[in-house]
mmCIF file of C-alpha atoms and ligand atoms in Angstrom:
data_model
loop_
_atom_site.group_PDB
_atom_site.id
_atom_site.type_symbol
_atom_site.label_atom_id
_atom_site.label_comp_id
_atom_site.label_asym_id
_atom_site.label_seq_id
_atom_site.Cartn_x
_atom_site.Cartn_y
_atom_site.Cartn_z
ATOM 1 C CA MET A 1 -60.937 10.597 -14.498
ATOM 2 C CA GLU A 2 -59.533 13.867 -15.790
ATOM 3 C CA TYR A 3 -56.941 13.977 -18.545
ATOM 4 C CA LYS A 4 -53.377 14.329 -17.327
ATOM 5 C CA LYS A 5 -52.265 17.888 -18.122
ATOM 6 C CA VAL A 6 -49.628 18.398 -20.783
ATOM 7 C CA THR A 7 -47.040 21.111 -20.378
ATOM 8 C CA ILE A 8 -47.685 23.785 -22.923
ATOM 9 C CA ALA A 9 -44.505 24.757 -24.692
ATOM 10 C CA SER A 10 -43.637 28.351 -23.887
ATOM 11 C CA GLU A 11 -42.984 29.170 -27.549
ATOM 12 C CA ILE A 12 -46.704 28.860 -28.176
ATOM 13 C CA ASN A 13 -48.571 32.128 -28.039
ATOM 14 C CA ALA A 14 -51.781 31.457 -26.148
ATOM 15 C CA GLN A 15 -53.327 34.603 -27.694
ATOM 16 C CA ASN A 16 -52.977 33.345 -31.256
ATOM 17 C CA LEU A 17 -54.168 29.762 -31.183
ATOM 18 C CA PRO A 18 -56.084 28.211 -34.046
ATOM 19 C CA LYS A 19 -59.745 28.060 -33.033
ATOM 20 C CA HIS A 20 -60.363 25.051 -35.225
ATOM 21 C CA ILE A 21 -57.813 22.371 -36.131
ATOM 22 C CA ALA A 22 -58.615 19.748 -38.769
ATOM 23 C CA ILE A 23 -56.596 16.564 -39.200
ATOM 24 C CA ILE A 24 -56.477 13.966 -41.969
ATOM 25 C CA MET A 25 -55.292 10.964 -39.932
ATOM 26 C CA ASP A 26 -53.283 9.288 -42.673
ATOM 27 C CA GLY A 27 -50.528 6.682 -42.785
ATOM 28 C CA ASN A 28 -51.962 4.016 -40.478
ATOM 29 C CA GLY A 29 -51.540 1.288 -43.097
ATOM 30 C CA ARG A 30 -47.967 2.236 -43.982
ATOM 31 C CA TRP A 31 -47.034 2.469 -40.314
ATOM 32 C CA ALA A 32 -48.345 -1.068 -39.772
ATOM 33 C CA LYS A 33 -46.515 -2.372 -42.850
ATOM 34 C CA LYS A 34 -43.275 -0.817 -41.643
ATOM 35 C CA LYS A 35 -43.717 -2.724 -38.390
ATOM 36 C CA GLY A 36 -44.723 -5.979 -40.093
ATOM 37 C CA LEU A 37 -48.228 -5.749 -38.605
ATOM 38 C CA PRO A 38 -51.668 -6.117 -40.244
ATOM 39 C CA ARG A 39 -53.163 -2.808 -41.510
ATOM 40 C CA ILE A 40 -55.833 -2.795 -38.836
ATOM 41 C CA ALA A 41 -53.140 -2.672 -36.160
ATOM 42 C CA GLY A 42 -52.237 0.668 -37.719
ATOM 43 C CA HIS A 43 -55.786 1.927 -37.274
ATOM 44 C CA TRP A 44 -55.796 0.845 -33.628
ATOM 45 C CA ALA A 45 -52.509 2.658 -33.093
ATOM 46 C CA GLY A 46 -54.080 5.646 -34.880
ATOM 47 C CA ALA A 47 -56.911 5.677 -32.354
ATOM 48 C CA GLU A 48 -54.328 5.761 -29.541
ATOM 49 C CA ALA A 49 -52.583 8.712 -31.185
ATOM 50 C CA LEU A 50 -55.919 10.486 -31.423
ATOM 51 C CA ARG A 51 -56.491 10.176 -27.689
ATOM 52 C CA ASP A 52 -53.315 12.135 -26.930
ATOM 53 C CA ILE A 53 -54.135 14.797 -29.482
ATOM 54 C CA VAL A 54 -57.652 15.284 -28.073
ATOM 55 C CA ARG A 55 -56.157 15.654 -24.595
ATOM 56 C CA THR A 56 -53.654 18.210 -25.853
ATOM 57 C CA CYS A 57 -56.366 20.207 -27.601
ATOM 58 C CA CYS A 58 -58.332 20.265 -24.332
ATOM 59 C CA ASP A 59 -55.274 21.568 -22.493
ATOM 60 C CA LEU A 60 -54.681 24.245 -25.089
ATOM 61 C CA ASN A 61 -58.341 25.318 -25.012
ATOM 62 C CA ILE A 62 -58.737 24.718 -28.722
ATOM 63 C CA GLN A 63 -62.405 25.215 -29.605
ATOM 64 C CA VAL A 64 -62.862 22.653 -32.372
ATOM 65 C CA LEU A 65 -60.948 19.568 -33.540
ATOM 66 C CA SER A 66 -62.141 17.790 -36.701
ATOM 67 C CA VAL A 67 -60.668 14.387 -37.503
ATOM 68 C CA PHE A 68 -61.200 12.493 -40.738
ATOM 69 C CA ALA A 69 -61.986 8.934 -39.636
ATOM 70 C CA PHE A 70 -63.717 7.401 -42.672
ATOM 71 C CA SER A 71 -64.340 8.908 -46.087
ATOM 72 C CA SER A 72 -67.166 8.197 -48.525
ATOM 73 C CA GLU A 73 -64.433 6.715 -50.734
ATOM 74 C CA ASN A 74 -63.064 4.354 -48.045
ATOM 75 C CA TRP A 75 -65.879 1.895 -48.900
ATOM 76 C CA LYS A 76 -63.673 0.891 -51.850
ATOM 77 C CA ARG A 77 -61.334 -0.894 -49.421
ATOM 78 C CA PRO A 78 -61.628 -4.664 -48.824
ATOM 79 C CA ALA A 79 -64.718 -5.522 -46.735
ATOM 80 C CA GLN A 80 -62.493 -6.998 -44.050
ATOM 81 C CA GLU A 81 -60.700 -3.686 -43.490
ATOM 82 C CA VAL A 82 -63.938 -1.660 -43.614
ATOM 83 C CA ASN A 83 -65.455 -3.993 -41.029
ATOM 84 C CA ALA A 84 -62.422 -3.749 -38.821
ATOM 85 C CA ILE A 85 -62.489 0.089 -38.950
ATOM 86 C CA MET A 86 -66.206 0.033 -38.070
ATOM 87 C CA ASN A 87 -65.506 -2.218 -35.085
ATOM 88 C CA LEU A 88 -62.710 0.071 -34.005
ATOM 89 C CA LEU A 89 -64.974 3.117 -34.204
ATOM 90 C CA LEU A 90 -67.582 1.351 -32.140
ATOM 91 C CA TYR A 91 -65.022 0.326 -29.567
ATOM 92 C CA TYR A 92 -63.504 3.812 -29.440
ATOM 93 C CA LEU A 93 -66.874 5.513 -28.999
ATOM 94 C CA LYS A 94 -67.942 3.046 -26.300
ATOM 95 C CA LYS A 95 -64.651 3.189 -24.471
ATOM 96 C CA GLU A 96 -63.909 6.891 -24.763
ATOM 97 C CA VAL A 97 -67.280 8.555 -24.390
ATOM 98 C CA ASP A 98 -67.245 8.687 -20.571
ATOM 99 C CA LEU A 99 -63.728 10.095 -20.475
ATOM 100 C CA LEU A 100 -64.556 12.647 -23.151
ATOM 101 C CA HIS A 101 -67.687 13.608 -21.243
ATOM 102 C CA GLU A 102 -65.780 14.024 -17.965
ATOM 103 C CA ASN A 103 -63.426 16.344 -19.790
ATOM 104 C CA ASN A 104 -66.306 18.478 -21.077
ATOM 105 C CA VAL A 105 -65.752 17.426 -24.711
ATOM 106 C CA LYS A 106 -68.762 17.744 -26.986
ATOM 107 C CA ILE A 107 -68.855 14.987 -29.612
ATOM 108 C CA ASN A 108 -70.169 15.866 -33.021
ATOM 109 C CA VAL A 109 -70.275 13.510 -35.989
ATOM 110 C CA LEU A 110 -70.061 14.974 -39.484
ATOM 111 C CA GLY A 111 -70.999 13.003 -42.582
ATOM 112 C CA ALA A 112 -73.698 10.582 -43.682
ATOM 113 C CA TRP A 113 -73.378 8.644 -40.422
ATOM 114 C CA GLU A 114 -77.020 7.580 -40.360
ATOM 115 C CA GLU A 115 -76.163 5.240 -43.258
ATOM 116 C CA LEU A 116 -73.581 3.339 -41.199
ATOM 117 C CA PRO A 117 -74.337 -0.077 -39.637
ATOM 118 C CA GLN A 118 -77.087 0.116 -37.028
ATOM 119 C CA ARG A 119 -74.833 -0.733 -34.076
ATOM 120 C CA ILE A 120 -72.670 2.293 -34.864
ATOM 121 C CA VAL A 121 -75.610 4.617 -35.448
ATOM 122 C CA GLU A 122 -76.973 3.680 -31.994
ATOM 123 C CA GLN A 123 -73.631 4.320 -30.307
ATOM 124 C CA ILE A 124 -73.225 7.649 -32.109
ATOM 125 C CA LYS A 125 -76.693 8.743 -30.982
ATOM 126 C CA TYR A 126 -75.792 7.820 -27.419
ATOM 127 C CA SER A 127 -72.478 9.709 -27.569
ATOM 128 C CA LEU A 128 -74.099 12.806 -29.057
ATOM 129 C CA LYS A 129 -76.815 12.794 -26.423
ATOM 130 C CA GLN A 130 -74.442 12.233 -23.526
ATOM 131 C CA THR A 131 -72.111 15.086 -24.456
ATOM 132 C CA LYS A 132 -74.528 17.551 -26.043
ATOM 133 C CA ASN A 133 -74.449 20.101 -23.194
ATOM 134 C CA ASN A 134 -70.676 20.089 -22.813
ATOM 135 C CA THR A 135 -68.967 23.411 -23.336
ATOM 136 C CA GLY A 136 -65.316 22.443 -23.896
ATOM 137 C CA LEU A 137 -63.624 21.133 -27.029
ATOM 138 C CA VAL A 138 -65.976 20.255 -29.892
ATOM 139 C CA LEU A 139 -64.651 16.981 -31.319
ATOM 140 C CA ASN A 140 -65.929 16.508 -34.854
ATOM 141 C CA ILE A 141 -65.538 12.871 -35.848
ATOM 142 C CA VAL A 142 -65.847 12.969 -39.616
ATOM 143 C CA LEU A 143 -67.392 9.723 -40.822
ATOM 144 C CA ASN A 144 -68.706 8.500 -44.149
ATOM 145 C CA TYR A 145 -67.910 11.976 -45.392
ATOM 146 C CA GLY A 146 -66.858 13.554 -48.680
ATOM 147 C CA GLY A 147 -66.470 17.298 -49.245
ATOM 148 C CA ARG A 148 -68.087 17.241 -52.684
ATOM 149 C CA GLN A 149 -70.968 15.127 -51.394
ATOM 150 C CA GLU A 150 -71.455 17.629 -48.547
ATOM 151 C CA ILE A 151 -71.634 20.571 -50.965
ATOM 152 C CA LEU A 152 -74.075 18.710 -53.242
ATOM 153 C CA SER A 153 -76.269 17.768 -50.330
ATOM 154 C CA ALA A 154 -76.285 21.412 -49.174
ATOM 155 C CA CYS A 155 -77.347 22.486 -52.697
ATOM 156 C CA LYS A 156 -80.200 19.973 -52.695
ATOM 157 C CA LYS A 157 -81.446 21.172 -49.307
ATOM 158 C CA ILE A 158 -81.292 24.795 -50.451
ATOM 159 C CA CYS A 159 -83.223 23.957 -53.633
ATOM 160 C CA ALA A 160 -85.882 22.243 -51.537
ATOM 161 C CA ASP A 161 -86.156 25.312 -49.274
ATOM 162 C CA VAL A 162 -86.392 27.636 -52.278
ATOM 163 C CA LEU A 163 -89.115 25.459 -53.839
ATOM 164 C CA GLU A 164 -91.034 25.445 -50.563
ATOM 165 C CA GLY A 165 -90.706 29.238 -50.385
ATOM 166 C CA LYS A 166 -88.705 29.147 -47.117
ATOM 167 C CA ILE A 167 -85.955 31.267 -48.697
ATOM 168 C CA SER A 168 -85.652 33.072 -51.988
ATOM 169 C CA GLN A 169 -82.900 32.501 -54.527
ATOM 170 C CA ASP A 170 -81.600 36.026 -53.938
ATOM 171 C CA ASP A 171 -81.109 35.290 -50.236
ATOM 172 C CA ILE A 172 -78.476 32.632 -50.939
ATOM 173 C CA SER A 173 -75.205 34.028 -49.635
ATOM 174 C CA GLU A 174 -72.061 32.406 -48.250
ATOM 175 C CA GLU A 175 -73.465 32.890 -44.758
ATOM 176 C CA ILE A 176 -76.729 31.159 -45.645
ATOM 177 C CA PHE A 177 -74.972 28.381 -47.579
ATOM 178 C CA LYS A 178 -72.748 27.642 -44.605
ATOM 179 C CA ASN A 179 -75.803 26.754 -42.524
ATOM 180 C CA TYR A 180 -76.589 23.864 -44.854
ATOM 181 C CA LEU A 181 -73.194 22.227 -44.301
ATOM 182 C CA TYR A 182 -72.459 19.716 -41.542
ATOM 183 C CA THR A 183 -70.255 22.283 -39.797
ATOM 184 C CA GLN A 184 -73.068 24.899 -39.720
ATOM 185 C CA ASN A 185 -72.150 27.558 -37.169
ATOM 186 C CA LEU A 186 -68.687 26.253 -36.293
ATOM 187 C CA PRO A 187 -65.729 28.415 -37.322
ATOM 188 C CA ASP A 188 -63.811 27.284 -40.413
ATOM 189 C CA PRO A 189 -60.569 25.400 -39.720
ATOM 190 C CA ASP A 190 -57.609 27.730 -39.174
ATOM 191 C CA LEU A 191 -55.099 24.917 -39.454
ATOM 192 C CA LEU A 192 -55.282 21.665 -41.415
ATOM 193 C CA ILE A 193 -52.714 18.984 -40.612
ATOM 194 C CA ARG A 194 -51.957 16.042 -42.866
ATOM 195 C CA PRO A 195 -49.359 13.516 -41.768
ATOM 196 C CA SER A 196 -47.890 10.626 -43.800
ATOM 197 C CA GLY A 197 -46.126 12.595 -46.537
ATOM 198 C CA GLU A 198 -49.131 12.981 -48.870
ATOM 199 C CA ILE A 199 -49.651 16.570 -49.991
ATOM 200 C CA ARG A 200 -53.320 16.604 -50.865
ATOM 201 C CA ILE A 201 -56.739 17.395 -49.438
ATOM 202 C CA SER A 202 -58.576 14.164 -50.361
ATOM 203 C CA ASN A 203 -62.097 15.633 -50.406
ATOM 204 C CA PHE A 204 -61.933 16.878 -46.803
ATOM 205 C CA LEU A 205 -63.944 19.965 -45.767
ATOM 206 C CA LEU A 206 -63.607 21.514 -49.220
ATOM 207 C CA TRP A 207 -65.828 24.533 -48.607
ATOM 208 C CA GLN A 208 -64.525 25.182 -45.111
ATOM 209 C CA ILE A 209 -60.786 25.202 -45.901
ATOM 210 C CA ALA A 210 -60.853 28.070 -48.417
ATOM 211 C CA TYR A 211 -58.480 30.144 -46.217
ATOM 212 C CA THR A 212 -57.092 27.455 -43.935
ATOM 213 C CA GLU A 213 -53.353 27.233 -43.306
ATOM 214 C CA LEU A 214 -52.073 23.815 -44.443
ATOM 215 C CA TRP A 215 -49.372 21.862 -42.610
ATOM 216 C CA PHE A 216 -47.854 18.619 -43.857
ATOM 217 C CA THR A 217 -45.445 16.195 -42.224
ATOM 218 C CA ASN A 218 -43.898 12.871 -43.244
ATOM 219 C CA ILE A 219 -44.702 11.277 -39.878
ATOM 220 C CA TYR A 220 -47.315 8.513 -40.045
ATOM 221 C CA TRP A 221 -50.427 9.254 -37.987
ATOM 222 C CA PRO A 222 -49.819 6.540 -35.304
ATOM 223 C CA GLU A 223 -46.499 8.271 -34.545
ATOM 224 C CA PHE A 224 -47.969 11.762 -34.441
ATOM 225 C CA LYS A 225 -47.379 13.113 -30.940
ATOM 226 C CA PRO A 226 -48.512 16.219 -29.020
ATOM 227 C CA GLU A 227 -45.038 17.684 -29.766
ATOM 228 C CA ASN A 228 -45.854 17.471 -33.475
ATOM 229 C CA LEU A 229 -49.120 19.295 -32.868
ATOM 230 C CA MET A 230 -47.197 22.002 -31.005
ATOM 231 C CA GLU A 231 -44.780 22.251 -33.929
ATOM 232 C CA ALA A 232 -47.687 22.705 -36.349
ATOM 233 C CA ILE A 233 -49.176 25.390 -34.096
ATOM 234 C CA ARG A 234 -45.829 27.184 -33.821
ATOM 235 C CA ASP A 235 -45.563 27.233 -37.620
ATOM 236 C CA PHE A 236 -49.152 28.421 -37.882
ATOM 237 C CA GLN A 237 -48.349 31.307 -35.563
ATOM 238 C CA LYS A 238 -45.538 32.436 -37.868
ATOM 239 C CA ARG A 239 -47.843 32.684 -40.860
ATOM 240 C CA GLU A 240 -49.434 35.910 -41.945
ATOM 241 C CA ARG A 241 -53.078 35.404 -42.788
ATOM 242 C CA ARG A 242 -54.393 37.961 -45.229
ATOM 243 C CA PHE A 243 -57.670 36.360 -46.399
ATOM 244 C CA GLY A 244 -57.114 37.889 -49.824
ATOM 245 C CA GLY A 245 -56.378 41.341 -48.382
ATOM 246 C CA LEU A 246 -53.063 43.146 -48.019
ATOM 247 C CA LYS A 247 -50.379 42.933 -45.370
ATOM 248 C CA LYS A 248 -51.407 44.905 -42.253
HETATM 249 C C1 LIG B 1 -55.989 6.501 -43.148
HETATM 250 O O1 LIG B 1 -54.840 5.682 -43.106
HETATM 251 C C2 LIG B 1 -56.834 6.224 -42.021
HETATM 252 C C3 LIG B 1 -58.109 5.777 -42.063
HETATM 253 C C4 LIG B 1 -58.857 5.498 -43.300
HETATM 254 C C5 LIG B 1 -58.841 5.479 -40.831
HETATM 255 C C6 LIG B 1 -58.631 6.497 -39.745
HETATM 256 C C7 LIG B 1 -59.097 5.902 -38.517
HETATM 257 C C8 LIG B 1 -58.472 5.985 -37.354
HETATM 258 C C9 LIG B 1 -57.246 6.747 -37.066
HETATM 259 C C10 LIG B 1 -59.058 5.232 -36.286
HETATM 260 C C11 LIG B 1 -59.426 6.044 -35.140
HETATM 261 C C12 LIG B 1 -60.485 6.997 -35.398
HETATM 262 C C13 LIG B 1 -61.416 7.245 -34.501
HETATM 263 C C14 LIG B 1 -62.343 8.385 -34.643
HETATM 264 C C15 LIG B 1 -61.510 6.390 -33.332
HETATM 265 P P1 LIG B 1 -54.593 4.686 -44.313
HETATM 266 O O2 LIG B 1 -55.244 3.392 -44.011
HETATM 267 O O3 LIG B 1 -55.075 5.327 -45.582
HETATM 268 O O4 LIG B 1 -53.050 4.569 -44.304
HETATM 269 P P2 LIG B 1 -52.135 4.291 -45.575
HETATM 270 O O5 LIG B 1 -52.323 5.450 -46.500
HETATM 271 O O6 LIG B 1 -50.761 4.248 -44.987
HETATM 272 O O7 LIG B 1 -52.557 2.985 -46.159
#
């Protein structure tokens, strides 16, 4: 089954789309509270919102979408909530993988996902294998991830390669360093979206967002609609990106 096409708002310039959009899917708990529902109902509604955003990114021919699903710090939450999020992830991967595959989406999982419960690791492996040759949207599901942890782990791998003589200390450049991160050869995010009214980065893709345009909204993630994505893209297109240089 192919995704139903969304109408692309004419105000969007198809020549100046962000190649990579990153989203911190925040506000699920507060959305649920507002509705008098348990927190996990917010996460389920968040997964529904994600489906529409993935579909919209496919329609817009966005190259990469990275979504923060579970941070290294989220383990601090009550075991019941952690368990429920894990079950939701498993359900989402099982239920969505065929549809994602039919729509040429390549699933990628960033973070220390091998440390997750075995049933999730198995499902991730299956999803990665099934979609590995797809050439459409790259969907980075960011799981058990922390930006600082990622940078430290890259440093450790580089040290090991230097000690083994695979590279020399003088070879270490930004380009080389990048290859040791989970994102490797993917472009850096052009646009980072954070809903829910919080104006912070929360340890997400710290290296990669050095020159990313940031966009915040008060809407809780379960209420985030394709129209909101379009609004973020329209704002992005009004920005002048100078990457530390001068106005052209
Ligand atoms: C933050 O909201 C959200 C999370 C920690 C979980 C995000 C997970 C999903 C949206 C589920 C779907 C994801 C996939 C990949 C299927 P919060 O709980 O911090 O909200 P709050 O700040 O309002 O409490």
